[in-house]
């Protein structure tokens, strides 16, 4: 029983990490209909920048996190204004090609600048185990889950409760009507992409403090994020959370009771099952465009 | 299109018959993973290789020409590595190949090297059966897991007082091979196997695996992993409060591993073919040069790249031409004085004669506690 509880705790923690890292992807897809294949690379940049600001600029973790968020928001804004904008309204394929190209560029530029060595991001406090009954977790993991939950909630509130969020939703329902109503849609698109990038980078830095940051981690992150987003339903926040937790727990149970060697298979088996029986995902965001 | 195919076939034929006659430099191709989860280790091989070539060229090169190193990213994947070899042979007209890190990738490029009759030396790939395939163009300037297990299993079982061991390895031929060899030799010494688990390259979270490990309560944990996976793994072993003694194979005796793993690295035993603290004048000189160039002490892979390129360069010089057969014959007669002993090749192309070491990581330094020569097996 203790063993089961520990597996469940491991699964929940990893699931929360999956949800957090998939959030930016689902946001950009759900609101902008851009399939962002460079998502994993924004995550990676978050980790690498996190290493830079903590190890080289000597900032403390939370200050560093804020700086990384601001930097990545700016980068996201610029990427949208200078790159994504050029292919907007031309269907999904040009956007896919563009983001794949962007991902290749970002990986190789990072390899060129910092090299392929794994980097350590100093955590918010010293690592140490925390005992909850028979279960062991670590302080940094709990912190990452807490900050992740806060980020999910904040993004949700931003989209549902603020003026900017209303403008976002209006723009993506009907760009023409939105601009007729006086919304500056260019800025709304750029803000959405910036928000998606920031979420990706935040999760990248948080998780780099638990694991490590590395230039070529992006591919794997993108892959897992796509699994999570397909499970939960493209564009749905609740879906990303449910999909992440489902994947995390499924992997932990499979690894615990069967074999850890083939644990990556689980995600794809789940995806195939979902696509067969509920192709819109567990939660689907029915935000069809007019 | 037909003409293009014909053209490349012709070019390949010409290249094989009279390789690189008109070239200003002698070209050697190096295939390593430069992206992916072992990219960092592949990069170390490249660093070592560059240092070797720099030295050879500073001493006048070979055959009166400079050596040019052409590096390709094989990503440790068989298909990409084969593509890299095709490009190196067809386009760059290399006279020798070094690569391709992962045993599976090396196994894939071996027949290609044989097809084009280009000698291939690996400084890393340790899967035992590579040298058993009767490929005359293939040479392994590295230890195999079997040779390491044979050299150190007894010392490990006695020094660490092992009664039971859990085996954890990366899920590829190297990881599986290492576990196979060590579990066989340790079992023969009466050490019980309580758990055998694998994880995929690039895994970041080992808590599930380690939960199982904690429940199995072994005396020792054998780990076959490279820098990135390994450093995260040992950190999480300590985070979960597991006190079993950790030992393993992989790039553990390196400054980077110790830096990444932090305190968790303390007390780990590693069986490695090379450690920068190995006591020999040649090694001290090598470490000094490497550190001056890269600002970091060489590890297993830096040394592997350095040795492999020196062996190939010496063979080309010894052959007196860039003719593949002559180079192959010269490789067979190799007697290369490396930082860690003298490399020679058996008839099957397996290196022997150099020292492997068992180190314990103490206060951020790999301390050599035993060394043993890798012996010829056939």
XYZ file of C-alpha atoms in Angstrom:
668
model
C 0.000 0.000 0.000
C 2.821 2.391 0.902
C 4.382 1.543 -2.404
C 1.143 2.349 -4.224
C 0.839 5.695 -2.444
C 4.401 6.593 -3.369
C 3.753 5.675 -7.015
C 0.608 7.780 -6.949
C 2.482 10.730 -5.440
C 5.239 10.389 -8.040
C 2.615 10.263 -10.769
C 0.788 13.325 -9.471
C 3.981 15.354 -9.264
C 5.160 14.366 -12.727
C 1.624 14.853 -14.025
C 1.558 18.380 -12.660
C 4.879 19.016 -14.406
C 3.480 17.660 -17.661
C 0.399 19.840 -17.340
C 2.500 22.908 -16.660
C 4.814 22.314 -19.590
C 1.893 21.676 -21.971
C -0.008 24.812 -20.972
C 1.723 27.198 -23.367
C 1.149 24.836 -26.266
C -2.549 24.409 -25.636
C -3.020 28.156 -25.085
C -1.421 29.136 -28.374
C -3.269 26.449 -30.263
C -6.611 27.051 -28.602
C -6.609 30.794 -29.091
C -4.518 31.289 -32.209
C -4.856 27.978 -34.096
C -1.068 27.916 -34.428
C 0.481 24.496 -33.815
C 3.668 25.634 -32.154
C 6.379 23.085 -32.882
C 8.933 25.391 -31.269
C 7.159 24.984 -27.926
C 9.819 22.646 -26.512
C 12.514 25.102 -27.529
C 10.845 27.947 -25.628
C 10.752 25.618 -22.645
C 14.443 24.882 -23.177
C 15.267 28.598 -23.465
C 13.522 29.159 -20.139
C 15.831 26.614 -18.505
C 18.979 27.923 -20.164
C 18.144 31.543 -19.349
C 17.325 30.416 -15.819
C 20.802 28.974 -15.555
C 22.262 32.189 -16.937
C 20.482 34.531 -14.540
C 21.089 32.411 -11.442
C 24.629 31.187 -12.138
C 26.043 34.204 -13.984
C 24.020 37.208 -12.856
C 23.750 35.771 -9.356
C 20.056 36.582 -8.955
C 17.970 34.595 -6.509
C 15.555 32.073 -7.930
C 12.332 34.083 -7.858
C 13.916 37.277 -9.140
C 15.514 35.206 -11.881
C 12.165 33.630 -12.686
C 10.596 37.070 -13.089
C 13.417 38.237 -15.340
C 13.210 35.102 -17.476
C 9.446 35.545 -17.773
C 9.863 39.156 -18.894
C 12.593 38.266 -21.396
C 10.635 35.402 -22.891
C 7.453 37.469 -23.097
C 9.399 40.040 -25.123
C 10.865 37.317 -27.312
C 7.428 35.797 -27.857
C 5.998 39.189 -28.754
C 8.776 39.799 -31.291
C 8.477 36.310 -32.787
C 4.793 36.910 -33.362
C 5.156 40.398 -34.796
C 8.049 39.560 -37.098
C 7.450 35.913 -38.008
C 4.036 34.468 -37.205
C 2.263 37.586 -38.485
C 3.573 36.927 -41.981
C 1.791 33.596 -42.250
C -1.371 34.521 -40.365
C -4.591 33.684 -42.163
C -2.932 31.289 -44.590
C -4.079 28.078 -42.958
C -2.164 25.888 -40.551
C 0.601 24.485 -42.745
C 2.744 27.641 -43.150
C 2.597 28.122 -39.385
C 3.730 24.544 -38.807
C 6.653 24.924 -41.207
C 7.583 28.231 -39.653
C 7.616 26.914 -36.092
C 9.547 23.771 -37.086
C 12.145 26.014 -38.699
C 12.174 28.222 -35.642
C 12.732 25.221 -33.377
C 15.733 24.066 -35.420
C 17.146 27.582 -35.343
C 16.687 27.960 -31.595
C 18.287 24.603 -30.735
C 21.312 25.198 -32.890
C 21.748 28.801 -31.827
C 21.677 27.640 -28.200
C 24.151 24.843 -28.929
C 26.418 27.409 -30.521
C 26.240 29.823 -27.606
C 26.230 27.591 -24.511
C 27.124 24.150 -25.897
C 25.468 20.804 -25.252
C 26.494 20.382 -21.595
C 23.680 20.017 -19.075
C 23.363 23.063 -16.812
C 22.299 23.279 -13.224
C 19.776 25.906 -12.180
C 20.166 26.727 -8.509
C 16.830 26.070 -6.822
C 14.926 28.436 -4.567
C 16.255 26.618 -1.510
C 18.424 23.650 -0.603
C 17.095 20.350 -1.802
C 15.774 18.062 0.881
C 13.216 15.325 1.302
C 9.790 16.014 2.820
C 7.938 13.144 4.464
C 4.159 13.032 4.229
C 3.230 9.852 6.074
C 4.917 7.051 4.126
C 5.452 9.248 1.076
C 8.634 11.076 0.171
C 8.696 14.145 -2.020
C 11.224 16.955 -2.141
C 10.786 20.633 -1.318
C 11.719 21.766 -4.808
C 9.146 19.467 -6.343
C 6.426 20.779 -4.085
C 7.464 24.320 -4.932
C 7.360 23.542 -8.657
C 3.881 22.074 -8.305
C 2.713 25.110 -6.294
C 4.159 27.670 -8.705
C 2.779 25.627 -11.589
C -0.708 25.642 -10.096
C -0.442 29.381 -9.525
C 0.627 29.920 -13.147
C -2.284 27.846 -14.438
C -4.728 29.794 -12.277
C -3.238 33.157 -13.246
C -3.388 32.378 -16.951
C -6.964 31.185 -16.568
C -7.992 34.368 -14.753
C -6.179 36.515 -17.292
C -8.142 35.004 -20.136
C -11.514 34.857 -18.357
C -11.543 38.007 -16.237
C -9.430 40.765 -17.769
C -9.987 43.229 -20.579
C -7.048 41.746 -22.472
C -8.515 38.261 -22.028
C -11.869 39.414 -23.403
C -10.092 41.016 -26.340
C -8.239 37.752 -26.942
C -11.374 35.674 -26.959
C -13.174 38.161 -29.181
C -10.297 38.219 -31.655
C -10.172 34.491 -31.976
C -13.897 34.122 -32.386
C -14.035 36.631 -35.201
C -10.970 38.737 -36.054
C -12.909 40.940 -38.464
C -15.673 41.818 -36.002
C -13.102 42.335 -33.271
C -11.131 44.859 -35.276
C -14.343 46.611 -36.332
C -15.167 46.926 -32.642
C -11.840 48.708 -32.146
C -9.646 45.899 -30.857
C -6.083 46.122 -32.068
C -5.902 42.499 -33.153
C -2.202 42.558 -34.012
C -1.391 43.343 -30.426
C -3.794 40.728 -29.168
C -2.152 38.008 -31.257
C 1.289 39.093 -30.114
C 0.182 39.181 -26.465
C -1.250 35.677 -26.731
C 1.906 34.274 -28.259
C 3.976 36.078 -25.640
C 1.834 34.555 -22.893
C 2.272 31.069 -24.352
C 6.042 31.519 -24.568
C 6.198 32.824 -21.021
C 4.315 29.826 -19.679
C 6.632 27.469 -21.562
C 9.716 29.279 -20.275
C 8.427 29.387 -16.680
C 7.937 25.639 -16.683
C 11.343 25.231 -18.306
C 13.092 27.139 -15.557
C 11.094 25.574 -12.714
C 11.773 22.072 -13.943
C 15.411 22.837 -14.708
C 15.833 23.554 -10.995
C 14.452 20.088 -10.250
C 16.296 18.272 -13.072
C 18.752 20.161 -15.289
C 18.650 22.440 -18.318
C 20.042 21.303 -21.625
C 20.034 22.666 -25.156
C 18.523 19.618 -26.832
C 15.789 18.807 -24.311
C 13.113 20.549 -26.417
C 12.151 17.691 -28.709
C 11.196 15.435 -25.844
C 9.230 18.192 -24.129
C 7.311 18.999 -27.302
C 6.490 15.331 -27.749
C 5.141 14.892 -24.215
C 3.261 18.185 -24.445
C 1.544 17.060 -27.623
C 0.539 13.835 -25.899
C -0.911 15.812 -22.999
C -2.741 18.244 -25.261
C -4.220 15.503 -27.441
C -5.365 13.617 -24.336
C -6.971 16.647 -22.802
C -8.360 18.236 -25.924
C -6.614 20.875 -28.006
C -6.969 24.308 -26.506
C -8.518 23.333 -23.191
C -6.906 24.411 -19.922
C -8.773 21.890 -17.821
C -7.880 19.329 -20.463
C -4.177 20.073 -20.175
C -4.346 19.576 -16.422
C -6.365 16.366 -16.712
C -4.219 15.088 -19.580
C -1.010 15.827 -17.685
C -2.172 14.102 -14.520
C -3.507 11.140 -16.493
C -0.205 10.712 -18.323
C 1.857 11.147 -15.153
C -0.130 8.611 -13.149
C -0.308 6.127 -16.034
C 3.467 6.308 -16.470
C 4.124 5.964 -12.751
C 1.835 2.934 -12.419
C 3.182 1.257 -15.542
C 6.762 1.946 -14.441
C 6.029 0.774 -10.919
C 4.152 -2.417 -11.616
C 5.372 -3.449 -15.076
C 8.701 -2.058 -16.304
C 10.291 1.363 -16.442
C 12.129 0.591 -19.676
C 9.085 1.052 -21.880
C 7.369 3.815 -20.009
C 7.324 6.195 -22.983
C 5.072 3.753 -24.807
C 2.242 4.510 -22.399
C 1.682 8.059 -23.585
C 1.310 6.966 -27.171
C -0.975 4.047 -26.326
C -3.198 6.543 -24.497
C -3.126 8.884 -27.482
C -4.160 6.107 -29.870
C -7.006 5.080 -27.558
C -8.215 8.671 -27.202
C -8.052 9.266 -30.948
C -10.036 6.082 -31.566
C -12.761 6.609 -29.001
C -12.876 10.321 -28.245
C -10.975 12.216 -30.916
C -11.876 15.632 -29.506
C -10.024 14.811 -26.259
C -11.300 14.362 -22.715
C -12.291 17.993 -22.538
C -12.805 19.761 -25.797
C -12.819 23.471 -26.241
C -15.516 24.130 -28.788
C -14.216 27.528 -29.741
C -14.970 27.230 -33.420
C -14.337 30.277 -35.480
C -17.233 32.044 -37.035
C 18.529 11.465 -62.075
C 20.134 8.381 -63.581
C 23.142 10.359 -64.502
C 23.374 11.636 -60.966
C 23.303 8.123 -59.525
C 25.832 6.938 -62.082
C 27.982 9.922 -61.304
C 28.020 9.265 -57.600
C 28.754 5.569 -58.165
C 31.649 6.525 -60.400
C 32.895 9.027 -57.892
C 32.705 6.465 -55.133
C 34.652 4.050 -57.320
C 37.313 6.622 -58.006
C 37.455 7.542 -54.362
C 37.971 3.932 -53.364
C 40.591 3.281 -56.014
C 42.691 6.384 -55.536
C 41.461 8.211 -52.501
C 42.251 11.831 -52.078
C 45.330 11.945 -54.282
C 44.788 15.509 -55.298
C 43.891 16.834 -51.880
C 45.958 19.315 -49.973
C 45.109 17.685 -46.668
C 44.562 14.195 -45.375
C 40.966 13.984 -44.234
C 39.627 11.949 -41.350
C 35.903 11.746 -40.684
C 34.521 11.832 -37.143
C 30.911 10.833 -36.434
C 29.619 11.715 -32.974
C 26.304 12.635 -31.395
C 26.296 16.439 -31.229
C 22.602 16.736 -30.445
C 20.412 14.615 -28.167
C 20.895 13.372 -24.631
C 24.485 12.127 -25.129
C 25.478 15.198 -27.154
C 27.537 16.435 -24.290
C 29.622 13.250 -24.226
C 29.952 13.294 -27.995
C 31.248 16.844 -27.723
C 33.940 15.646 -25.315
C 35.086 13.086 -27.871
C 35.292 15.885 -30.430
C 37.370 18.008 -28.034
C 39.835 15.188 -27.470
C 39.979 14.495 -31.200
C 40.682 18.143 -32.018
C 43.515 18.223 -29.504
C 45.086 15.114 -31.030
C 44.889 16.527 -34.566
C 46.324 19.838 -33.409
C 49.309 18.027 -31.922
C 49.890 15.877 -34.989
C 49.673 18.902 -37.278
C 51.983 20.937 -35.051
C 54.499 18.126 -35.397
C 54.298 18.338 -39.186
C 51.174 16.294 -39.958
C 51.300 12.996 -41.825
C 52.726 12.201 -45.273
C 53.915 15.794 -45.429
C 50.346 17.100 -45.261
C 48.147 18.494 -42.557
C 45.300 16.378 -41.232
C 41.828 17.828 -41.596
C 39.163 16.604 -39.215
C 35.637 16.590 -40.624
C 32.958 16.235 -37.979
C 29.405 15.021 -38.569
C 26.480 14.677 -36.182
C 25.261 11.075 -36.131
C 22.912 11.740 -33.168
C 23.711 8.250 -31.874
C 21.075 7.006 -34.278
C 21.882 4.258 -36.793
C 20.181 5.950 -39.759
C 21.734 9.380 -39.168
C 25.153 7.862 -38.608
C 24.966 5.947 -41.881
C 24.012 9.166 -43.685
C 26.962 10.890 -42.071
C 29.354 8.197 -43.256
C 27.977 8.314 -46.808
C 28.529 12.063 -46.852
C 32.026 11.797 -45.396
C 33.070 9.153 -47.884
C 31.326 10.434 -51.005
C 31.681 14.156 -50.618
C 34.628 14.687 -48.308
C 36.697 11.693 -49.471
C 37.973 10.825 -46.031
C 40.658 8.150 -45.734
C 39.717 7.032 -42.253
C 36.648 7.102 -40.021
C 36.235 7.439 -36.269
C 32.870 6.905 -34.594
C 30.005 6.565 -33.908
C 29.667 6.569 -30.076
C 26.571 4.404 -29.444
C 27.173 0.768 -30.234
C 23.968 0.537 -32.261
C 25.098 3.419 -34.464
C 28.583 1.945 -34.820
C 27.110 -1.435 -35.761
C 25.143 0.314 -38.508
C 28.129 2.111 -40.035
C 30.497 -0.872 -39.904
C 29.147 -2.504 -43.093
C 29.235 0.893 -44.830
C 32.888 1.337 -43.943
C 33.551 -2.164 -45.221
C 31.663 -1.476 -48.451
C 33.823 1.556 -49.201
C 36.929 -0.118 -47.726
C 37.604 2.709 -45.272
C 39.169 1.806 -41.913
C 36.892 2.593 -38.980
C 38.110 3.063 -35.415
C 35.789 3.538 -32.476
C 37.043 4.947 -29.208
C 33.784 4.469 -27.364
C 31.364 1.754 -28.526
C 31.753 -1.040 -26.022
C 29.202 -3.682 -26.998
C 31.160 -6.925 -26.984
C 29.989 -8.452 -30.274
C 31.095 -5.586 -32.541
C 34.541 -7.112 -32.905
C 33.058 -10.567 -33.437
C 31.548 -9.762 -36.824
C 34.666 -10.451 -38.851
C 34.796 -6.925 -40.273
C 38.488 -6.419 -41.178
C 38.137 -2.635 -41.391
C 36.838 -2.207 -37.855
C 39.014 -1.524 -34.810
C 37.915 -0.811 -31.275
C 40.255 1.372 -29.215
C 38.097 0.958 -26.122
C 37.343 -1.488 -23.371
C 34.293 -3.723 -23.493
C 31.919 -4.037 -20.558
C 32.946 -7.668 -20.270
C 36.596 -6.724 -19.853
C 35.690 -4.115 -17.238
C 33.497 -6.527 -15.331
C 36.228 -9.130 -15.348
C 38.790 -6.614 -14.102
C 36.769 -5.095 -11.272
C 33.861 -7.322 -10.198
C 35.883 -9.020 -7.485
C 37.306 -5.788 -6.036
C 33.855 -4.190 -6.020
C 32.139 -7.130 -4.339
C 34.797 -7.226 -1.623
C 35.386 -3.496 -1.027
C 31.713 -2.536 -0.997
C 30.693 -5.702 0.902
C 27.977 -6.442 -1.599
C 25.416 -9.094 -0.698
C 22.721 -7.954 -3.096
C 22.718 -5.542 -5.997
C 20.062 -3.702 -8.015
C 20.940 -3.007 -11.642
C 19.786 0.156 -13.410
C 20.801 0.930 -16.967
C 19.946 3.108 -19.902
C 17.681 1.258 -22.294
C 20.074 0.635 -25.166
C 22.597 -1.996 -26.169
C 25.331 -0.418 -24.062
C 23.243 -0.231 -20.886
C 21.836 -3.711 -21.348
C 25.275 -5.084 -22.209
C 26.865 -3.522 -19.130
C 24.214 -4.939 -16.832
C 24.508 -8.359 -18.445
C 28.275 -8.498 -17.991
C 28.415 -7.135 -14.474
C 25.470 -9.174 -13.190
C 27.047 -12.323 -14.588
C 30.412 -11.720 -12.951
C 28.918 -10.515 -9.668
C 26.446 -13.403 -9.525
C 29.347 -15.800 -9.998
C 30.824 -14.270 -6.839
C 27.601 -14.986 -4.961
C 26.084 -11.482 -5.112
C 22.282 -11.620 -5.333
C 20.393 -9.684 -8.021
C 17.304 -8.052 -6.502
C 16.161 -5.773 -9.305
C 16.961 -5.029 -12.939
C 15.392 -1.944 -14.509
C 16.006 0.207 -17.574
C 15.182 3.804 -18.448
C 15.165 5.658 -21.756
C 17.793 8.160 -22.908
C 16.855 11.645 -21.759
C 14.666 10.500 -18.846
C 14.542 13.200 -16.204
C 12.387 11.679 -13.500
C 13.490 8.467 -11.845
C 11.262 8.541 -8.771
C 9.116 5.615 -9.891
C 12.129 3.474 -10.648
C 13.789 4.506 -7.407
C 10.662 3.803 -5.377
C 10.976 0.222 -6.577
C 14.654 0.272 -5.746
C 14.026 1.529 -2.237
C 11.527 -1.265 -1.650
C 14.057 -3.856 -2.850
C 16.642 -2.720 -0.229
C 19.850 -3.735 -2.025
C 23.359 -3.275 -0.591
C 24.564 -1.720 -3.815
C 23.203 -0.142 -6.973
C 24.935 -0.725 -10.284
C 24.235 2.069 -12.772
C 25.105 2.193 -16.468
C 24.447 5.788 -17.539
C 26.099 8.789 -19.154
C 26.727 12.216 -17.676
C 23.302 13.797 -17.996
C 21.067 10.862 -17.127
C 23.527 9.597 -14.531
C 23.910 12.870 -12.651
C 20.149 13.345 -12.351
C 19.757 9.720 -11.312
C 22.273 9.811 -8.454
C 20.841 13.113 -7.236
C 17.406 11.556 -7.030
C 18.809 8.436 -5.349
C 19.991 10.685 -2.529
C 16.809 12.782 -2.554
C 14.798 9.646 -1.885
C 17.090 8.848 1.038
C 18.453 5.640 -0.472
C 21.731 4.784 1.204
C 22.805 1.832 -0.961
C 26.323 2.153 -2.365
C 26.337 3.361 -5.936
C 28.807 2.065 -8.492
C 28.729 1.899 -12.228
C 30.085 2.364 -15.702
C 29.822 5.449 -17.904
C 31.357 8.897 -17.812
C 31.407 9.253 -14.048
C 34.976 10.212 -13.349
C 34.598 13.588 -15.027
C 34.586 17.083 -13.621
C 31.187 17.752 -15.169
C 29.490 14.775 -13.654
C 30.781 15.759 -10.240
C 29.662 19.359 -10.715
C 26.164 18.370 -11.844
C 25.604 15.720 -9.208
C 27.029 17.865 -6.407
C 27.166 16.200 -2.994
C 25.336 13.183 -4.355
C 28.498 12.199 -6.250
C 30.419 11.649 -3.033
C 31.536 8.056 -2.489
C 30.421 6.707 -5.852
C 32.612 4.004 -7.373
C 33.086 3.989 -11.112
C 34.846 1.526 -13.367
C 36.205 3.660 -16.177
C 38.828 3.225 -18.889
C 40.299 6.586 -18.018
C 40.519 9.064 -15.148
C 42.413 12.340 -15.184
C 43.959 11.448 -11.829
C 45.604 8.300 -13.224
C 49.276 8.457 -12.254
C 51.562 8.386 -15.252
C 53.823 11.100 -16.666
C 52.209 10.835 -20.116
C 48.816 11.329 -18.547
C 49.850 14.359 -16.514
C 51.146 15.989 -19.689
C 47.902 15.180 -21.513
C 45.738 16.508 -18.686
C 47.739 19.725 -18.611
C 47.357 20.331 -22.339
C 43.673 19.457 -22.308
C 42.991 21.710 -19.364
C 44.904 24.579 -20.948
C 42.836 24.282 -24.129
C 39.367 23.605 -22.743
C 39.546 24.793 -19.137
C 38.364 21.439 -17.845
C 40.059 18.152 -17.019
C 39.605 15.399 -19.578
C 37.209 12.557 -18.822
C 36.648 9.182 -20.364
C 35.359 10.574 -23.646
C 37.891 13.346 -24.100
C 40.597 10.717 -23.732
C 38.759 8.336 -26.075
C 38.616 10.918 -28.854
C 42.241 11.840 -28.302
C 43.399 8.234 -28.437
C 41.294 7.186 -31.430
C 42.521 10.063 -33.597
C 46.128 9.537 -32.569
C 45.829 5.872 -33.486
C 44.398 6.660 -36.928
C 46.973 9.404 -37.581
C 49.800 7.091 -36.563
C 48.436 4.368 -38.842
C 48.301 6.725 -41.832
C 51.867 7.814 -41.118
C 52.910 4.201 -40.689
C 51.188 3.146 -43.907
C 53.151 5.745 -45.848
C 50.143 6.388 -48.082
C 46.414 6.969 -47.908
C 45.741 3.570 -49.429
C 43.027 1.872 -47.376
C 44.695 -1.530 -47.317
C 47.987 -0.046 -46.155
C 46.247 1.906 -43.396
C 44.348 -1.181 -42.334
C 47.585 -3.185 -42.158
C 49.236 -0.386 -40.185
C 46.306 -0.247 -37.730
C 46.728 -3.959 -37.127
C 50.332 -3.310 -36.099
C 49.436 -0.356 -33.852
C 51.576 0.213 -30.788
C 50.307 3.515 -29.501
C 51.526 4.999 -26.253
C 48.446 6.606 -24.782
C 48.153 8.613 -21.564
C 46.751 5.463 -19.966
C 49.049 2.738 -21.288
C 49.894 1.131 -24.601
C 47.187 0.283 -27.121
C 47.574 -2.729 -29.391
C 44.958 -4.585 -31.428
C 44.086 -8.264 -31.467
C 43.415 -10.025 -34.777
C 39.749 -9.170 -34.375
C 40.511 -5.491 -33.873
C 39.964 -5.321 -30.115
C 42.390 -3.056 -28.280
C 44.310 -4.366 -25.281
C 47.285 -3.453 -23.137
C 45.993 -0.166 -21.726
C 44.951 0.356 -18.125
C 41.394 0.689 -16.903
C 40.792 2.167 -13.476
C 38.360 1.899 -10.619
C 37.817 5.275 -9.000
C 35.988 6.571 -5.988
C 34.664 10.118 -6.119
C 35.955 11.942 -3.089
C 35.543 15.665 -2.478
C 35.006 16.334 -6.141
C 37.999 14.345 -7.382
C 38.079 10.870 -8.879
C 40.495 8.970 -6.657
C 42.027 5.915 -8.296
C 41.667 2.913 -5.995
C 42.644 0.166 -8.413
C 43.906 -0.148 -11.936
C 44.162 -3.201 -14.134
C 45.356 -3.708 -17.684
C 42.697 -4.652 -20.213
C 43.832 -8.007 -21.530
C 43.612 -9.617 -24.931
C 40.876 -12.213 -25.158
C 41.704 -14.051 -28.368
